[in-house]
Coordinates of C-alpha atoms and ligand atoms in Angstrom, one line a residue:
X1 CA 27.1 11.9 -11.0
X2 CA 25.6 10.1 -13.9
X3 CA 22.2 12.0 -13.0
X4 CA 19.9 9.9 -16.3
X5 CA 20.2 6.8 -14.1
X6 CA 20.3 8.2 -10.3
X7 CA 17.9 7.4 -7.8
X8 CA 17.0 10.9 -8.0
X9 CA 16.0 10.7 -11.5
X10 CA 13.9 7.5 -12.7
X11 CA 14.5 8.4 -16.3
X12 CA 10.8 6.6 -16.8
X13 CA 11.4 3.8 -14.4
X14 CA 8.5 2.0 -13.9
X15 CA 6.8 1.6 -10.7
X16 CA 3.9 -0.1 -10.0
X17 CA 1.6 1.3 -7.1
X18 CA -0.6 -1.1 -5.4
X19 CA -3.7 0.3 -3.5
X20 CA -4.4 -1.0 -0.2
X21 CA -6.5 1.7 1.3
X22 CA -10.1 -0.6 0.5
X23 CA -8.3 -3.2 2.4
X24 CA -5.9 -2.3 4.8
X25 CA -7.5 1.3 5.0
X26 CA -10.9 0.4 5.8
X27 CA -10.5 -2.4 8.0
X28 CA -9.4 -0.2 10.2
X29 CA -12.1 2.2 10.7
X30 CA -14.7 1.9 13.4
X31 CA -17.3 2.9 10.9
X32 CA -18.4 0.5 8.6
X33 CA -18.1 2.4 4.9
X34 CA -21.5 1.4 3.0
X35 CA -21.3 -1.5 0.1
X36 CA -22.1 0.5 -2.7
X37 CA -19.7 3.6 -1.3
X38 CA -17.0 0.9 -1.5
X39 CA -18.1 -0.5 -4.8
X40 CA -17.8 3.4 -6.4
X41 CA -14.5 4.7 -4.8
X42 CA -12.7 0.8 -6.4
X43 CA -14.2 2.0 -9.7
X44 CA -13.1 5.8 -9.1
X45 CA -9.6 3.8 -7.9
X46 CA -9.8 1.3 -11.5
X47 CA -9.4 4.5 -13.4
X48 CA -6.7 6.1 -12.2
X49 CA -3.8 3.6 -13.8
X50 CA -3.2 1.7 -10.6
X51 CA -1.5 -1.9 -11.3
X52 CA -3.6 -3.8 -8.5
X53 CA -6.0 -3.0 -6.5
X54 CA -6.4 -5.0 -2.9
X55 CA -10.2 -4.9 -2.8
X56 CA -11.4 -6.5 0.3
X57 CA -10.2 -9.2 2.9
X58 CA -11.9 -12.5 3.6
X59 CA -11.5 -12.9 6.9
X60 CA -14.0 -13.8 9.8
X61 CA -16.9 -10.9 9.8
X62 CA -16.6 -11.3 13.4
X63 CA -13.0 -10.3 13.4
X64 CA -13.2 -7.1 10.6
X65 CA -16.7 -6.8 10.7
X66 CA -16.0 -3.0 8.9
X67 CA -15.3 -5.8 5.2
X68 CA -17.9 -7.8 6.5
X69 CA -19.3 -7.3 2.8
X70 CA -16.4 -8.7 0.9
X71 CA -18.1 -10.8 -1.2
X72 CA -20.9 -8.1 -3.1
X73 CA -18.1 -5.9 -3.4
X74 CA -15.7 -7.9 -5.2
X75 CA -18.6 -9.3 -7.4
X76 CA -19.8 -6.0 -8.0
X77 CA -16.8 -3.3 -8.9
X78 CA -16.3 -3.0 -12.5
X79 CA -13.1 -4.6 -13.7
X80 CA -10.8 -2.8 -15.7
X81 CA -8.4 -5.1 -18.2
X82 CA -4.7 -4.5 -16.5
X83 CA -5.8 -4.3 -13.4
X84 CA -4.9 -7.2 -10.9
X85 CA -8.1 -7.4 -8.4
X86 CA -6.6 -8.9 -5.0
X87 CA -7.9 -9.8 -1.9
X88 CA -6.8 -10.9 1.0
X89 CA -7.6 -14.4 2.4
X90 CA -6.9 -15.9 6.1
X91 CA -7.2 -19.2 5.6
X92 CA -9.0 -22.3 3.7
X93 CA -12.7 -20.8 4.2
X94 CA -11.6 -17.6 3.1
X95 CA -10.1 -18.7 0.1
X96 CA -13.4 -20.7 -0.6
X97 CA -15.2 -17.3 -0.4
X98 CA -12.6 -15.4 -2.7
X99 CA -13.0 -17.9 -5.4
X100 CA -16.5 -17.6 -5.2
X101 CA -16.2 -14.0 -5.7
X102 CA -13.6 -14.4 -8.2
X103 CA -10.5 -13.2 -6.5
X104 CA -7.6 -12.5 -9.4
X105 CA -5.0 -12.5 -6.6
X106 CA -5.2 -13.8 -2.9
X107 CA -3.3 -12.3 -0.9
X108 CA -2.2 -14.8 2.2
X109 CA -0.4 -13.2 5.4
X110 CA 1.1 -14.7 8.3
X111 CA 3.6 -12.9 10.6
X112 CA 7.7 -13.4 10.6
X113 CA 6.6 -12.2 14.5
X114 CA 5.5 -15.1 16.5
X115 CA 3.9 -13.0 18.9
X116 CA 2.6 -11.1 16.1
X117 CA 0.8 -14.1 14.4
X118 CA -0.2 -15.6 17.2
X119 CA -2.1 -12.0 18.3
X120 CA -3.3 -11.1 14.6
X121 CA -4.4 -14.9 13.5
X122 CA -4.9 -17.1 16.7
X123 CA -2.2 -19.5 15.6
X124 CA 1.8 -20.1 15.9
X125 CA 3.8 -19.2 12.9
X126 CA 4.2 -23.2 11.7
X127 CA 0.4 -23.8 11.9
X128 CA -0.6 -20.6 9.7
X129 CA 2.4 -22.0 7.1
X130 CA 0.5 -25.8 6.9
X131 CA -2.9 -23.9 6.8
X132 CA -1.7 -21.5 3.9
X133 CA 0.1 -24.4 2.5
X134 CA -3.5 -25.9 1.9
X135 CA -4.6 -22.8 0.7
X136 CA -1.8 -22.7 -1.8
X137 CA -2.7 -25.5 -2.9
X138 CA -6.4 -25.0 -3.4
X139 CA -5.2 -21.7 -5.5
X140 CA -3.4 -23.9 -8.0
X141 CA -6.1 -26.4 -8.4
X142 CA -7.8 -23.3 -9.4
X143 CA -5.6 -21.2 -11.2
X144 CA -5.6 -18.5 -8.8
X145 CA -2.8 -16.5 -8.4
X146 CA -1.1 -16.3 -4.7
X147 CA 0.7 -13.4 -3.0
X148 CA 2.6 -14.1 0.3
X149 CA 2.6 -11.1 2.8
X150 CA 5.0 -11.5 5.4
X151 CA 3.6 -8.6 8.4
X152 CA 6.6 -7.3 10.6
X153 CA 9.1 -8.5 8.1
X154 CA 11.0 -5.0 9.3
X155 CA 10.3 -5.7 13.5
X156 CA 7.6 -6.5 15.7
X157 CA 6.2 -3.9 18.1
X158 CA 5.7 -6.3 20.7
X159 CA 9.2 -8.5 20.3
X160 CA 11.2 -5.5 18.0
X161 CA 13.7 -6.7 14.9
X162 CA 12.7 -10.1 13.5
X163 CA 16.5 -11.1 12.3
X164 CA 16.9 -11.0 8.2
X165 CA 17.4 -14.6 8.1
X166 CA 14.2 -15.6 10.0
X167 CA 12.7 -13.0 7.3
X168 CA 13.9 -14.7 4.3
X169 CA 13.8 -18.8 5.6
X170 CA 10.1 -18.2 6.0
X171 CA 9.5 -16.3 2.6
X172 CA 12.1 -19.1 1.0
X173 CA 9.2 -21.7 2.2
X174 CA 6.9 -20.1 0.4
X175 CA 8.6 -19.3 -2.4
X176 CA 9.4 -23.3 -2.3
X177 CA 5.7 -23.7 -3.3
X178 CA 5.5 -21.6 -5.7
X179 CA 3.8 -18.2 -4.7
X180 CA 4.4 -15.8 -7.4
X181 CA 4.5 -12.6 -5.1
X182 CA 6.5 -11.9 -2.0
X183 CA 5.4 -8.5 0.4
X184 CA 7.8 -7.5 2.7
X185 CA 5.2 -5.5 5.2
X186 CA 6.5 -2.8 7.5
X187 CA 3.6 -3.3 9.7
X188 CA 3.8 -0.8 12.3
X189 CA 6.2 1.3 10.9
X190 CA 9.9 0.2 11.9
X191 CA 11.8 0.0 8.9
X192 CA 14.4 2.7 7.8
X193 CA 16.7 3.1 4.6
X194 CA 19.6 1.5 5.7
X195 CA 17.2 -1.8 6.3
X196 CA 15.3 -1.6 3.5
X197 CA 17.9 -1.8 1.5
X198 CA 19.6 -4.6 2.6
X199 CA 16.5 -6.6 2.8
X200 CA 15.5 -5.6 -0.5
X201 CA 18.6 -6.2 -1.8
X202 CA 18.8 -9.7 -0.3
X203 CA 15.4 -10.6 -1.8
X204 CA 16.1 -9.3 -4.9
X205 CA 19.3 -11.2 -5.4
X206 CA 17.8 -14.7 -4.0
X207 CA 14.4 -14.8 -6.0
X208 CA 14.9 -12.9 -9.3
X209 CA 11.9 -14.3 -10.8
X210 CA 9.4 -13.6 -7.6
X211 CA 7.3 -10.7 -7.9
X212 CA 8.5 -8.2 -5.0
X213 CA 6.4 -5.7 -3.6
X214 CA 7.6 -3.7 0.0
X215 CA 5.2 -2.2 2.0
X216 CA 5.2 0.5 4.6
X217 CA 3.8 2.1 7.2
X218 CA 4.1 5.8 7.8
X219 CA 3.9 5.3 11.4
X220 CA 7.2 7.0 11.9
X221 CA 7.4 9.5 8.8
X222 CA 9.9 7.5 7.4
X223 CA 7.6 6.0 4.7
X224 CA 8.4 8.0 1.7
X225 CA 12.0 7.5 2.7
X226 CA 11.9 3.7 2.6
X227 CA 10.2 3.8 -0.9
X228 CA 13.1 5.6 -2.3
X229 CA 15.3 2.7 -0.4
X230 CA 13.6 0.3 -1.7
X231 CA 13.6 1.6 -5.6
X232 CA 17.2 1.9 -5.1
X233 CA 17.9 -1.7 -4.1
X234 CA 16.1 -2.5 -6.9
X235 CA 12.3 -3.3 -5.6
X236 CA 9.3 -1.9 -8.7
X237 CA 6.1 -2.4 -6.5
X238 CA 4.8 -0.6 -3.4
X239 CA 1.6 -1.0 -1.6
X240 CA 0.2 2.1 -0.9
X241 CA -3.4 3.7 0.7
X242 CA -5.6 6.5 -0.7
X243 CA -5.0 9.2 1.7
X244 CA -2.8 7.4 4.0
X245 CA -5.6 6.1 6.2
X246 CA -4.8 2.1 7.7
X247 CA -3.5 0.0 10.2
X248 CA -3.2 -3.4 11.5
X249 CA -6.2 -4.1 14.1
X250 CA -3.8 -6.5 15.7
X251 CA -0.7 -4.7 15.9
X252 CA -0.1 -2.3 18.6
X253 CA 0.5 1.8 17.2
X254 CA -0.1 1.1 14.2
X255 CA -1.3 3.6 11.7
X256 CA -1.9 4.3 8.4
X257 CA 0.4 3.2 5.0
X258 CA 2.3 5.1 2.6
X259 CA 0.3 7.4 1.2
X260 CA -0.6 6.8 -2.6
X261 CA -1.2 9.9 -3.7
X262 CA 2.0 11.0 -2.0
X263 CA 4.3 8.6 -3.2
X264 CA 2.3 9.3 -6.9
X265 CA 3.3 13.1 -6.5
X266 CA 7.0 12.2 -5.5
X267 CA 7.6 9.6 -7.7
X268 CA 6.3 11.8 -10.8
X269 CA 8.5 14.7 -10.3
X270 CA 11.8 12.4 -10.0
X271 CA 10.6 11.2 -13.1
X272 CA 9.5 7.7 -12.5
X273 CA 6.8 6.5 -14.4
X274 CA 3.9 5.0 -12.4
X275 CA 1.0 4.8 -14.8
X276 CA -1.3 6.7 -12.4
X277 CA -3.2 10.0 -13.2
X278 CA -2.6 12.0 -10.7
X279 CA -5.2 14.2 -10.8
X280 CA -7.8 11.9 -10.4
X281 CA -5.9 10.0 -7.5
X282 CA -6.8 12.8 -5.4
X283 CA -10.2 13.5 -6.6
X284 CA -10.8 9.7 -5.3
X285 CA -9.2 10.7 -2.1
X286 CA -10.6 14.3 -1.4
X287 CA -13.9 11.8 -1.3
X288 CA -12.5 9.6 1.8
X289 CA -13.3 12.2 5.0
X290 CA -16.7 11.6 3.9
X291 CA -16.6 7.9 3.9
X292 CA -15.2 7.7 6.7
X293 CA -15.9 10.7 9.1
X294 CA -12.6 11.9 10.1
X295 CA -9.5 13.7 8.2
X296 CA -6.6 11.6 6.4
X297 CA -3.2 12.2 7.0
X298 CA -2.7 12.6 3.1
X299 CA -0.9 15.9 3.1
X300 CA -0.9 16.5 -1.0
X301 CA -5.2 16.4 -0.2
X302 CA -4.4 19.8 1.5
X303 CA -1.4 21.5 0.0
X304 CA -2.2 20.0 -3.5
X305 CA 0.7 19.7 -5.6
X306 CA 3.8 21.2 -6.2
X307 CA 2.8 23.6 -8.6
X308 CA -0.6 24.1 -7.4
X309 CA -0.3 27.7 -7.3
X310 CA -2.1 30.0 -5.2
X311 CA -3.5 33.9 -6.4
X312 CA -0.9 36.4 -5.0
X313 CA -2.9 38.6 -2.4
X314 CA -5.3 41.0 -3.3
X315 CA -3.7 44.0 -2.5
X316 CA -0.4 42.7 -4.6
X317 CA -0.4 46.3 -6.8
X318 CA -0.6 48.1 -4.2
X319 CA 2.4 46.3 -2.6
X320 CA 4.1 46.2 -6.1
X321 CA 3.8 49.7 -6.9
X322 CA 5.2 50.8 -3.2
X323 CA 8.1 49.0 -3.4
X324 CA 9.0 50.0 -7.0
X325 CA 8.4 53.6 -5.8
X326 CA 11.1 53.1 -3.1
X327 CA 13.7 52.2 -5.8
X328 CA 12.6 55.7 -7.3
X329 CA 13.1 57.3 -3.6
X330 CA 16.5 56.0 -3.1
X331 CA 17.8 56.4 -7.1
X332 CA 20.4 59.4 -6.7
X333 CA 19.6 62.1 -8.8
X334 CA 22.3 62.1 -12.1
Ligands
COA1 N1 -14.4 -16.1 6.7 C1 -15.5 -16.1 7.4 N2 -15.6 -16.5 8.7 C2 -14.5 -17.1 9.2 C3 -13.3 -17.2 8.5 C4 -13.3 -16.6 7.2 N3 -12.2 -16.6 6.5 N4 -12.4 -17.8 9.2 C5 -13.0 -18.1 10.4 N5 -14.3 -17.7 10.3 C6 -15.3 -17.8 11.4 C7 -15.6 -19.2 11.8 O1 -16.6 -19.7 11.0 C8 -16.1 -19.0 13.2 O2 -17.4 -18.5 13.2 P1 -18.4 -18.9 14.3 O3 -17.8 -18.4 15.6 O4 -19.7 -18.2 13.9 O5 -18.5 -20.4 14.3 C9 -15.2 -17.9 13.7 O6 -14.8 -17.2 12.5 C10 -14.0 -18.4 14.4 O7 -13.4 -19.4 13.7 P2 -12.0 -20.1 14.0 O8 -11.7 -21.1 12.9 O9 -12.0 -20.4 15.4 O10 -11.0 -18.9 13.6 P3 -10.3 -17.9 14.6 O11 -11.2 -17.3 15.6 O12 -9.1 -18.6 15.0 O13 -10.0 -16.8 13.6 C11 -9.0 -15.7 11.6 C12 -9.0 -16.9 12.6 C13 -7.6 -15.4 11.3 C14 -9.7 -16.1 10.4 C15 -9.7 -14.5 12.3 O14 -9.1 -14.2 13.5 C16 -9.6 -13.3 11.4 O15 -10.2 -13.2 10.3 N6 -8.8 -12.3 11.8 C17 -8.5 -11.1 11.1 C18 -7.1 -11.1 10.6 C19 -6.8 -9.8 9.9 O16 -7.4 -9.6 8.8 N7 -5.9 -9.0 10.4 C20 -5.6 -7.7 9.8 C21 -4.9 -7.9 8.5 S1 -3.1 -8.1 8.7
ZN2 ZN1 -0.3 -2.9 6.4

């Protein structure tokens, strides 16, 4: 095995990590995190090497009332050069909003699920396409670049698998008007290796020059595993949240994403190289409980990392010194 170039050793591959927790993380939570709490864990977030940070959705505040305060937060965080600030945006008065808030990225989403789209944005899969369509459009004019996520590109809790082809004629449409990023979104956690691989693969292969990101859900435990599918067929981006916390609102079971921190930890010791300092990845996160009033399920928060080492107990001479006396004991006399 050529092990400078296996999957098990990136040799300094880079992979870009996308946070999603601020996003996808809070707008899940029945509390509603305070403005300026947000504003200071995206700065803590802006200095940890991340490649994009998904700040905030502009959606109806009726709908996610928890990012009902989109707009002072993305106005006030503190930009760092290299980071790509994205949010995400419904529809036409959400992209209005972003703009106004100066948005680098938006980040559109409609569902390859009918049933899906129709219970997470009140519209059938071909009106969300002519309403993004607009939006698209508008982004242009603007010189605002556009992301596509495609939710339950990997199956549909309420229909199950959404066929590959269905998967890649809607992303081709949008791809058709020029979007420079494609998300393949594991919504509620159904995707496994063998899947992600082919669909990565088939993405990879059909729009070279598209910016691919996957993301995943760890509703399953089978997140970690289809980040390492992915890399393998070739995908360089994953979304990811601080802690693990997130969910779709709209989606029954669903829970929280890939855990950053976790991926961070993995990805590092198979020598990938992912920009992000580690160390302060989990300071950011070890703040979240706070924020939010309840555990994550980030599991590096309580372990810490690999060689995190722990103080032997304190009666270790005493132990030490018993045991060597035994060899003495049994040692037969010359
Ligand atoms: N920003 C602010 N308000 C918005 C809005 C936006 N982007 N889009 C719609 N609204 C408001 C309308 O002004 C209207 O308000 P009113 O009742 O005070 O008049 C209300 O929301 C309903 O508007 P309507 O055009 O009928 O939209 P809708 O009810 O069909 O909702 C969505 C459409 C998709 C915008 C809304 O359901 C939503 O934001 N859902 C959240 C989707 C989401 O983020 N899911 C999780 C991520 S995958
Ligand atoms: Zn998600």
């Amino acid at each position: 095995m050529n092990i400078t170039s296996s999957l098990w050793h990136g040799a300094g591959r880079r992979i870009h990590l996308q946070e999603v927790g601020t996003r996808d993380g809070l707008q899940a939570e029945c509390v509603f995190v305070p403005t300026e709490d947000k504003i200071a864990l995206v700065n803590a977030l802006s200095a940890t090497g991340l490649s994009k940070i998904e700040v905030t959705s502009f959606t109806s505040p009726t709908a996610i009332p928890a990012l009902r305060d989109a707009e002072v937060v993305l106005r006030e965080i503190e930009r760092r050069h290299g980071v790509v600030y994205s949010a995400l945006v419904p529809n036409l008065r959400g992209a209005e909003r972003a703009i106004e808030a100066r948005a680098d990225e938006f980040n559109l989403v409609m569902s390859a699920s009918e049933t899906h789209n129709l219970a997470n944005l009140r519209m059938t899969r071909e009106q969300s396409f002519a309403a993004l369509a607009q939006v698209v459009q508008l982004a242009r004019a603007q010189q605002v670049s556009v992301n596509i996520s495609l939710s339950c590109a990997f199956g549909c809790p309420m229909e199950g698998d959404v066929s590959e082809p269905t998967v890649l004629a809607w992303a081709q449409r949008f791809v058709d008007l020029g979007v420079h990023g494609l998300t393949l979104c594991d919504t509620t956690g159904m995707a496994y290796p063998g899947q992600v691989a082919l669909l990565t693969h088939a993405a990879r292969q059909r729009w070279p020059g598209t910016e691919l990101t996957l993301h995943f859900h760890n509703t399953r435990g089978m997140g970690l595993a289809n980040v390492l599918a992915g890399i393998d067929a070739g995908a360089d981006r994953f979304d990811a949240s601080l802690g693990g916390i997130g969910g779709c609102p709209y989606a029954p079971g669903a829970t929280g994403n890939v855990c950053t921190e976790e991926v961070v930890h993995a990805l590092q010791l198979m020598d990938y190289d992912t920009g992000v300092d580690l160390e302060r990845l989990i300071a950011a996160s070890r703040r979240l409980p706070g924020l939010i009033g309840h555990d994550t399920p980030s599991q590096i928060t309580k372990a810490g990392r690999r060689l995190d080492l722990h103080p032997v107990p304190a009666d270790f001479e005493t132990i030490r010194t018993r045991a060597l006396a035994r060899d003495t004991d049994t040692v037969p006399s010359p």
